Coordinates of C-alpha atoms and ligand atoms in Angstrom, one line a residue:
X430 CA 21.9 200.2 201.1
X431 CA 18.3 199.4 201.9
X432 CA 16.8 199.4 198.4
X433 CA 18.0 198.6 195.0
X434 CA 18.9 202.0 193.4
X435 CA 16.7 201.8 190.4
X436 CA 16.7 204.5 187.7
X437 CA 14.5 203.3 184.8
X438 CA 15.3 205.2 181.7
X439 CA 13.7 202.7 179.2
X440 CA 10.4 202.9 181.1
X441 CA 10.4 206.7 180.5
X442 CA 10.5 206.1 176.7
X443 CA 7.2 206.2 174.9
X444 CA 4.6 203.5 175.5
X445 CA 4.9 202.1 172.0
X446 CA 8.3 200.6 173.0
X447 CA 7.2 198.5 176.0
X448 CA 4.2 197.1 177.9
X449 CA 4.0 197.4 181.7
X450 CA 3.6 193.8 183.0
X451 CA 4.3 192.2 186.4
X452 CA 5.9 188.7 186.8
X453 CA 3.4 185.9 187.6
X454 CA 3.9 184.6 191.1
X455 CA 5.0 181.0 191.7
X456 CA 4.3 178.6 194.5
X457 CA 7.7 177.6 196.0
X458 CA 10.7 179.7 195.2
X459 CA 14.1 178.5 196.2
X460 CA 17.4 180.3 195.6
X461 CA 20.1 178.3 193.7
X462 CA 22.7 181.1 193.6
X463 CA 23.3 184.7 194.1
X464 CA 26.2 186.3 192.4
X465 CA 27.5 188.5 195.3
X466 CA 30.5 190.1 193.5
X467 CA 28.1 191.2 190.7
X468 CA 25.6 192.5 193.2
X469 CA 28.2 194.6 194.8
X470 CA 29.4 195.9 191.4
X471 CA 25.8 197.0 190.8
X472 CA 25.6 198.7 194.2
X473 CA 23.0 196.2 195.4
X474 CA 23.1 194.8 199.0
X475 CA 23.1 191.0 198.4
X476 CA 20.8 190.6 201.4
X477 CA 18.0 192.2 199.2
X478 CA 18.4 189.4 196.6
X479 CA 16.0 186.9 198.1
X480 CA 14.2 183.9 196.5
X481 CA 11.0 185.9 196.4
X482 CA 12.8 188.6 194.4
X483 CA 14.6 186.1 192.2
X484 CA 11.4 184.6 190.9
X485 CA 9.3 187.8 190.7
X486 CA 7.0 187.1 193.7
X487 CA 8.3 190.3 195.3
X488 CA 8.8 193.4 193.2
X489 CA 11.6 195.5 194.8
X490 CA 10.9 199.1 195.6
X491 CA 11.7 201.3 192.6
X492 CA 11.3 198.7 189.9
X493 CA 9.0 199.4 187.0
X494 CA 8.4 195.9 185.4
X495 CA 7.9 195.9 181.7
X496 CA 8.2 193.7 178.6
X497 CA 10.2 195.2 175.7
X498 CA 8.9 195.2 172.1
X499 CA 11.1 193.9 169.4
X500 CA 11.0 192.1 166.0
X501 CA 13.7 190.0 164.4
X502 CA 15.0 187.8 161.6
X503 CA 14.9 184.2 162.8
X504 CA 17.1 182.0 160.6
X505 CA 16.7 184.6 157.9
X506 CA 12.9 185.0 158.1
X507 CA 11.5 188.2 159.3
X508 CA 9.0 188.2 162.2
X509 CA 7.5 191.7 162.7
X510 CA 6.7 191.1 166.4
X511 CA 8.6 189.0 168.9
X512 CA 9.2 190.9 172.1
X513 CA 9.9 189.7 175.7
X514 CA 7.7 186.7 175.8
X515 CA 9.2 185.2 178.9
X516 CA 11.3 188.0 180.2
X517 CA 10.5 191.1 182.3
X518 CA 12.8 194.0 182.7
X519 CA 12.6 195.1 186.4
X520 CA 14.6 198.3 185.8
X521 CA 18.0 199.7 185.5
X522 CA 20.7 200.6 188.0
X523 CA 23.8 202.7 187.5
X524 CA 26.7 200.5 188.7
X525 CA 29.6 201.6 190.9
X526 CA 31.6 202.5 187.8
X527 CA 28.8 204.7 186.5
X528 CA 27.6 202.3 183.8
X529 CA 23.9 201.8 183.4
X530 CA 22.8 198.1 183.6
X531 CA 19.4 196.4 183.0
X532 CA 18.1 193.9 185.5
X533 CA 15.8 191.4 183.9
X534 CA 14.0 188.3 185.0
X535 CA 13.9 185.5 182.4
X536 CA 11.3 182.8 182.8
X537 CA 9.0 184.9 185.1
X538 CA 5.7 184.3 183.3
X539 CA 3.6 185.3 180.4
X540 CA 3.6 188.8 178.8
X541 CA 1.6 190.3 175.9
X542 CA 4.4 189.1 173.7
X543 CA 4.2 185.4 174.7
X544 CA 2.2 184.2 171.7
X545 CA 1.7 180.5 172.4
X546 CA 4.5 180.2 174.9
X547 CA 4.2 179.7 178.7
X548 CA 6.6 182.5 179.6
X549 CA 8.6 180.1 181.6
X550 CA 12.1 178.7 181.6
X551 CA 13.3 175.2 182.6
X552 CA 16.1 174.7 185.2
X553 CA 18.6 173.2 182.7
X554 CA 18.8 176.2 180.3
X555 CA 18.9 178.6 183.3
X556 CA 21.9 176.8 184.7
X557 CA 23.5 176.7 181.3
X558 CA 23.1 180.4 180.9
X559 CA 24.4 181.1 184.4
X560 CA 27.5 179.0 183.8
X561 CA 28.4 180.0 180.3
X562 CA 27.7 183.7 180.6
X563 CA 29.8 183.9 183.8
X564 CA 32.5 181.9 182.1
X565 CA 32.5 184.3 179.1
X566 CA 32.8 187.2 181.4
X567 CA 35.7 185.6 183.2
X568 CA 37.3 185.0 179.8
X569 CA 37.1 188.8 179.3
X570 CA 34.4 188.6 176.6
X571 CA 31.6 191.2 176.6
X572 CA 28.4 189.4 177.8
X573 CA 25.2 189.7 179.7
X574 CA 25.7 188.4 183.3
X575 CA 23.9 186.2 185.7
X576 CA 22.9 187.8 189.0
X577 CA 20.6 185.1 190.4
X578 CA 19.1 181.7 189.7
X579 CA 16.1 180.3 191.5
X580 CA 13.7 177.4 191.1
X581 CA 10.0 178.1 191.1
X582 CA 8.7 174.9 192.6
X583 CA 6.5 174.5 189.5
X584 CA 6.8 172.4 186.4
X585 CA 7.3 173.4 182.8
X586 CA 6.2 171.2 180.0
X587 CA 8.6 170.8 177.1
X588 CA 9.4 167.4 175.4
X589 CA 9.5 166.3 179.0
X590 CA 8.1 167.7 182.3
X591 CA 10.9 169.7 183.8
X592 CA 11.5 171.8 186.9
X593 CA 10.9 175.5 186.3
X594 CA 13.5 178.2 187.1
X595 CA 14.1 181.9 186.7
X596 CA 17.4 183.6 185.8
X597 CA 18.1 187.2 186.7
X598 CA 20.1 188.6 183.8
X599 CA 22.1 191.8 183.8
X600 CA 22.9 193.6 180.6
X601 CA 24.3 196.9 179.4
X602 CA 20.8 197.0 177.8
X603 CA 18.5 194.5 176.1
X604 CA 18.2 196.6 173.0
X605 CA 18.8 194.5 169.9
X606 CA 18.9 194.9 166.2
X607 CA 15.4 193.6 166.4
X608 CA 14.3 196.5 168.5
X609 CA 15.2 198.9 165.6
X610 CA 13.4 196.5 163.2
X611 CA 10.2 196.6 165.3
X612 CA 9.8 200.4 164.7
X613 CA 11.3 200.4 161.1
X614 CA 8.7 197.9 159.8
X615 CA 6.0 200.1 161.4
X616 CA 7.5 203.2 159.9
X617 CA 7.5 204.7 163.3
X618 CA 10.4 207.2 162.7
X619 CA 9.7 209.1 165.9
X620 CA 10.4 206.0 168.0
X621 CA 13.4 205.1 165.9
X622 CA 14.9 208.6 166.4
X623 CA 14.4 208.3 170.2
X624 CA 16.0 204.9 170.1
X625 CA 19.0 206.2 168.2
X626 CA 19.4 208.9 170.8
X627 CA 18.8 206.6 173.7
X628 CA 21.3 204.0 172.5
X629 CA 23.9 206.4 171.5
X630 CA 23.8 208.2 174.8
X631 CA 23.8 204.9 176.7
X632 CA 26.3 202.8 174.9
X633 CA 28.3 205.1 172.8
X634 CA 28.5 208.5 174.6
X635 CA 31.7 209.4 172.6
X636 CA 29.4 209.9 169.6
X637 CA 27.8 212.9 171.1
X638 CA 27.8 215.7 168.6
X639 CA 28.4 213.4 165.6
X640 CA 27.3 215.1 162.3
X641 CA 25.3 212.1 161.3
X642 CA 24.2 210.3 164.5
X643 CA 22.6 207.3 162.8
X644 CA 25.6 206.6 160.7
X645 CA 27.9 207.1 163.6
X646 CA 25.8 204.6 165.6
X647 CA 25.9 202.1 162.7
X648 CA 29.7 202.4 162.6
X649 CA 30.0 201.9 166.4
X650 CA 27.7 198.9 166.5
X651 CA 29.5 197.3 163.6
X652 CA 32.8 197.8 165.4
X653 CA 31.5 196.3 168.6
X654 CA 30.0 193.3 166.8
X655 CA 33.2 192.7 164.8
X656 CA 35.3 192.8 168.0
X657 CA 32.8 190.5 169.8
X658 CA 32.6 187.8 167.1
X659 CA 36.4 187.8 166.8
X660 CA 36.6 187.1 170.6
X661 CA 34.1 184.3 170.2
X662 CA 36.1 182.7 167.5
X663 CA 39.3 182.9 169.5
X664 CA 37.8 180.8 172.3
X665 CA 36.0 178.4 170.1
X666 CA 32.5 179.7 171.0
X667 CA 29.5 179.0 168.8
X668 CA 26.5 181.2 169.6
X669 CA 24.2 179.0 167.7
X670 CA 21.3 181.4 167.2
X671 CA 22.6 184.7 165.9
X672 CA 19.1 186.0 164.9
X673 CA 18.8 189.7 164.7
X674 CA 16.7 189.6 167.9
X675 CA 19.7 188.0 169.6
X676 CA 22.2 190.6 168.4
X677 CA 22.8 193.2 171.0
X678 CA 23.3 196.9 170.1
X679 CA 25.8 197.2 173.0
X680 CA 28.0 194.5 171.6
X681 CA 27.5 192.0 174.4
X682 CA 26.9 188.3 173.9
X683 CA 23.2 187.7 174.6
X684 CA 20.9 184.7 174.6
X685 CA 22.7 181.5 175.6
X686 CA 20.2 179.1 174.1
X687 CA 21.9 176.5 171.9
X688 CA 25.4 177.8 172.4
X689 CA 28.4 175.6 172.9
X690 CA 32.2 175.5 172.8
X691 CA 34.0 173.6 170.2
X692 CA 36.4 170.8 171.2
X693 CA 38.2 169.6 168.1
X694 CA 38.8 172.4 165.6
X695 CA 36.4 172.4 162.7
X696 CA 35.0 175.6 161.2
X697 CA 31.9 173.7 160.1
X698 CA 30.9 172.8 163.7
X699 CA 27.2 173.3 164.4
X700 CA 25.6 172.3 167.7
X701 CA 22.1 173.6 167.5
X702 CA 19.6 170.9 166.7
X703 CA 17.4 173.5 164.9
X704 CA 20.3 174.9 162.7
X705 CA 19.8 172.3 159.9
X706 CA 21.7 174.2 157.3
X707 CA 24.6 175.4 159.4
X708 CA 23.7 179.0 159.1
X709 CA 25.2 179.7 162.5
X710 CA 28.2 177.3 162.3
X711 CA 31.4 178.3 164.0
X712 CA 33.1 179.5 160.8
X713 CA 30.0 181.4 159.5
X714 CA 29.7 183.7 162.5
X715 CA 31.5 186.8 161.0
X716 CA 29.5 186.7 157.7
X717 CA 26.3 186.4 159.8
X718 CA 27.2 189.3 162.0
X719 CA 27.8 191.3 158.8
X720 CA 24.3 190.2 157.6
X721 CA 22.8 191.3 160.9
X722 CA 24.5 194.7 160.6
X723 CA 23.0 195.1 157.1
X724 CA 19.6 194.6 158.7
X725 CA 20.4 197.3 161.3
X726 CA 21.6 199.6 158.5
X727 CA 18.2 199.2 156.7
X728 CA 16.3 200.5 159.7
X729 CA 18.5 203.6 159.8
X730 CA 18.3 204.6 156.1
X731 CA 15.8 207.5 156.6
X732 CA 18.3 209.1 159.0
X733 CA 21.4 208.4 157.1
X734 CA 20.4 210.6 154.1
X735 CA 17.2 212.3 153.0
X736 CA 17.8 210.8 149.5
X737 CA 17.0 207.1 149.7
X738 CA 19.4 206.1 146.9
X739 CA 22.2 208.0 148.5
X740 CA 21.4 206.5 152.0
X741 CA 21.6 203.0 150.4
X742 CA 24.9 203.9 148.8
X743 CA 26.4 205.1 152.0
X744 CA 25.1 202.2 154.1
X745 CA 26.2 199.6 151.6
X746 CA 29.7 201.0 151.6
X747 CA 29.8 200.8 155.4
X748 CA 28.5 197.2 155.5
X749 CA 31.1 196.2 152.8
X750 CA 33.7 197.5 155.2
X751 CA 32.8 194.9 157.9
X752 CA 35.1 192.1 156.8
X753 CA 38.1 194.4 157.1
X754 CA 37.1 195.6 160.6
X755 CA 36.6 191.9 161.6
X756 CA 39.9 190.9 160.1
X757 CA 41.7 193.6 162.1
X758 CA 40.3 192.2 165.4
X759 CA 40.8 188.6 164.3
X760 CA 44.5 189.2 163.6
X761 CA 45.0 191.2 166.8
X762 CA 43.5 188.3 168.8
X763 CA 45.3 185.5 167.1
X764 CA 48.6 187.3 167.2
X765 CA 48.3 187.4 171.0
X766 CA 47.3 183.7 171.0
X767 CA 50.5 182.9 169.1
X768 CA 52.6 185.2 171.3
X769 CA 53.3 188.0 168.7
X770 CA 53.5 191.7 169.5
X771 CA 54.9 192.8 166.2
X772 CA 52.9 192.8 163.0
X773 CA 54.0 191.3 159.7
X774 CA 52.2 190.9 156.4
X775 CA 52.4 187.2 156.4
X776 CA 50.8 186.8 159.8
X777 CA 47.3 186.0 158.5
X778 CA 48.7 183.2 156.4
X779 CA 50.7 181.9 159.3
X780 CA 47.7 181.8 161.6
X781 CA 45.5 180.2 158.9
X782 CA 48.1 177.5 158.3
X783 CA 48.1 176.7 162.0
X784 CA 44.3 176.4 162.0
X785 CA 44.4 174.2 158.9
X786 CA 46.8 171.9 160.6
X787 CA 44.5 171.8 163.7
X788 CA 41.6 170.9 161.5
X789 CA 43.5 168.1 159.6
X790 CA 44.5 166.6 162.9
X791 CA 41.1 167.2 164.5
X792 CA 43.1 168.5 167.4
X793 CA 41.4 170.1 170.4
X794 CA 41.4 173.9 169.9
X795 CA 41.8 175.0 173.5
X796 CA 44.3 172.3 174.6
X797 CA 46.5 172.9 171.5
X798 CA 46.8 176.7 172.1
X799 CA 47.4 176.3 175.8
X800 CA 50.2 173.6 175.1
X801 CA 51.9 176.1 172.7
X802 CA 51.7 178.7 175.5
X803 CA 53.4 176.3 177.9
X804 CA 56.3 175.8 175.4
X805 CA 55.2 172.3 174.4
X806 CA 55.3 171.2 170.8
X807 CA 51.9 169.6 169.9
X808 CA 52.2 166.7 167.5
X809 CA 49.4 168.1 165.4
X810 CA 51.5 171.1 164.5
X811 CA 54.9 169.5 163.8
X812 CA 54.9 170.6 160.2
X813 CA 53.9 174.1 161.1
X814 CA 56.1 174.8 164.1
X815 CA 59.3 175.7 162.1
X816 CA 57.4 178.6 160.4
X817 CA 56.1 179.8 163.7
X818 CA 59.6 179.6 165.3
X819 CA 61.1 181.5 162.5
X820 CA 58.5 184.2 162.9
X821 CA 59.0 184.3 166.7
X822 CA 62.7 185.0 166.1
X823 CA 61.7 188.3 164.5
X824 CA 59.4 189.3 167.4
X825 CA 61.0 191.5 170.1
X826 CA 59.9 189.6 173.3
X827 CA 61.8 187.5 175.8
X828 CA 60.6 184.0 176.2
X829 CA 59.1 184.9 179.6
X830 CA 57.2 187.8 178.2
X831 CA 55.9 185.7 175.4
X832 CA 54.8 182.9 177.7
X833 CA 52.9 185.4 179.9
X834 CA 51.2 187.0 176.9
X835 CA 50.2 183.6 175.5
X836 CA 48.9 182.2 178.8
X837 CA 46.7 185.3 179.2
X838 CA 45.3 184.8 175.8
X839 CA 44.8 181.0 175.8
X840 CA 42.5 179.7 178.5
X841 CA 42.9 176.4 180.3
X842 CA 39.2 176.1 181.1
X843 CA 36.2 176.7 178.9
X844 CA 32.7 175.4 179.7
X845 CA 33.0 172.2 177.7
X846 CA 29.7 170.7 176.5
X847 CA 30.1 167.3 178.2
X848 CA 30.8 168.9 181.5
X849 CA 28.0 171.5 181.2
X850 CA 25.6 168.6 180.5
X851 CA 26.9 166.5 183.4
X852 CA 26.6 169.5 185.7
X853 CA 23.0 170.3 184.6
X854 CA 22.1 166.6 184.8
X855 CA 23.2 166.4 188.5
X856 CA 21.0 169.5 189.3
X857 CA 17.9 168.5 187.3
X858 CA 17.9 164.8 188.1
X859 CA 19.3 164.7 191.6
X860 CA 18.9 168.2 193.0
X861 CA 22.7 168.1 193.4
X862 CA 24.1 171.6 192.9
X863 CA 27.7 170.8 194.0
X864 CA 29.0 170.1 190.5
X865 CA 27.5 173.4 189.4
X866 CA 29.3 175.3 192.2
X867 CA 32.6 173.5 191.5
X868 CA 32.5 174.1 187.8
X869 CA 31.5 177.7 188.2
X870 CA 34.4 178.2 190.6
X871 CA 36.9 176.6 188.2
X872 CA 35.6 178.7 185.3
X873 CA 36.1 182.0 187.2
X874 CA 39.9 181.9 186.7
X875 CA 40.1 180.4 183.2
X876 CA 43.7 181.4 182.4
X877 CA 45.3 179.9 185.6
X878 CA 46.0 176.2 186.0
X879 CA 44.2 175.0 189.2
X880 CA 45.4 171.9 191.1
X881 CA 42.8 169.2 191.1
X882 CA 40.8 170.7 188.2
X883 CA 42.4 168.6 185.4
X884 CA 39.2 167.1 184.3
X885 CA 37.8 170.5 183.5
X886 CA 40.7 171.1 181.1
X887 CA 40.4 167.8 179.3
X888 CA 38.5 167.3 176.0
X889 CA 35.8 164.7 176.0
X890 CA 37.0 161.1 175.9
X891 CA 35.5 160.6 172.5
X892 CA 35.2 163.4 170.0
X893 CA 31.5 163.9 170.1
X894 CA 30.4 164.9 166.6
X895 CA 26.8 164.2 167.4
X896 CA 26.5 166.6 170.3
X897 CA 23.3 168.7 170.1
X898 CA 22.1 171.6 172.0
X899 CA 18.5 172.7 172.2
X900 CA 17.0 176.1 172.2
X901 CA 16.7 177.4 175.8
X902 CA 13.0 177.2 175.8
Ligands
AMP2275 P1 14.7 183.1 171.8 O1 14.7 181.9 171.0 O2 14.9 182.8 173.3 O3 15.6 184.2 171.3 O4 13.2 183.7 171.8 C1 12.6 184.1 170.6 C2 11.2 184.7 170.9 O5 10.4 183.6 171.5 C3 11.2 185.8 171.9 O6 10.2 186.7 171.6 C4 10.9 185.1 173.2 O7 10.3 185.9 174.2 C5 9.9 184.0 172.7 N1 9.8 182.9 173.6 C6 10.8 181.9 173.7 N2 10.4 181.0 174.7 C7 9.2 181.4 175.2 C8 8.3 180.9 176.2 N3 8.6 179.8 176.9 N4 7.2 181.6 176.4 C9 6.9 182.7 175.7 N5 7.7 183.2 174.8 C10 8.8 182.6 174.5
MG2276 MG1 16.3 185.8 172.2

């Protein structure tokens, strides 16, 4: 294992889809963290993952660095050209399970897509993405991963002067709804067709031979997004910036900018300082995913049917089917969280009544579900518990089986905001990375109680309604 086994399929696609560009070297790179288990999963010798590689000062053999073109709707407004303004795709590797994965540097300098930006990332957002994306993976939720984090030795200028850093991100691909939009708005049907084929072969190989490849792809992406958002909702995750350029075609969670986990249950919860109207509030994430899927469908119309009216009719019907697909995943997930293996018509109402009780009591989402799993009777649910117990009596599991099912569906540890902030603060203000290491370690086994880790399971002392996250710029 003397070189990273790159095989760069995106670089082989036409030049209209990307621009070759190298990272901009920095003065004093220092490694913060290498994710060795992930390196091994990728078939990469961790010894190759040096500070120089992590910041882009050294380009590993076989890489073909490029910035990808994409467009996107940001908070509902269409921007015809966004693209990798501060990220550079080094290339792809086929991992030990045969899955193709992108390796990308984020914060590695300017590209032709940078517009007014500096192409850089600050240390805080890099650590946030590392912690939260790895926590999501440990929770079993599809996500981009963090392979390395390193500081650059240089400053970045935001509201304050901050230490610069680079994150090495691994993804099934970085192809987004916005990638399709980039070519659709330019009426570049040749590129769109290549993209459909590339994405289908890469993420949805079971679609091979489908009669209508574009429609089959739309169905597959809708299914993946519905499943993903249901998983978010079941751990209290709020993405915060579900723009179409942050909506992955593979169905992974991508772009950990203003994301956060909810403490007290409230579907109106918004954390992002720039989300003034609550477009990306916790409870609005499924309708927004559906909206994003409608934007994807629009880019595919020419391939869905030669007759435009007919294409619109077919696509509309598909998009209208999204809530039913989402509800299927939502129900399946919440049944597990409540320890049910059988299905009954009234389950949706039972679950909703539980969530309403949580909201009334402003009870902590994660703690309450875990308490239920441990056989405790949370006070916030006392009026609801009899209905649940009556339902459990009709479910065919033993108490032990149910407890195991519920404990595997209800985490003890999520990356709570106040702890993420504390951890980032220690690193940024005091160059103390121990809290980061400890928190990361706790979050790696989120479903198992760990002795001494009690503070990572506890909600913040005061319900912090004013908590705000900022875009990871
Ligand atoms: P994001 O908000 O991270 O999804 O980014 C939206 C768009 O802004 C993408 O095209 C990014 O590449 C670009 N962008 C964000 N931050 C920077 C930066 N510091 N320098 C250059 N481009 C940026
Ligand atoms: Mg983005």
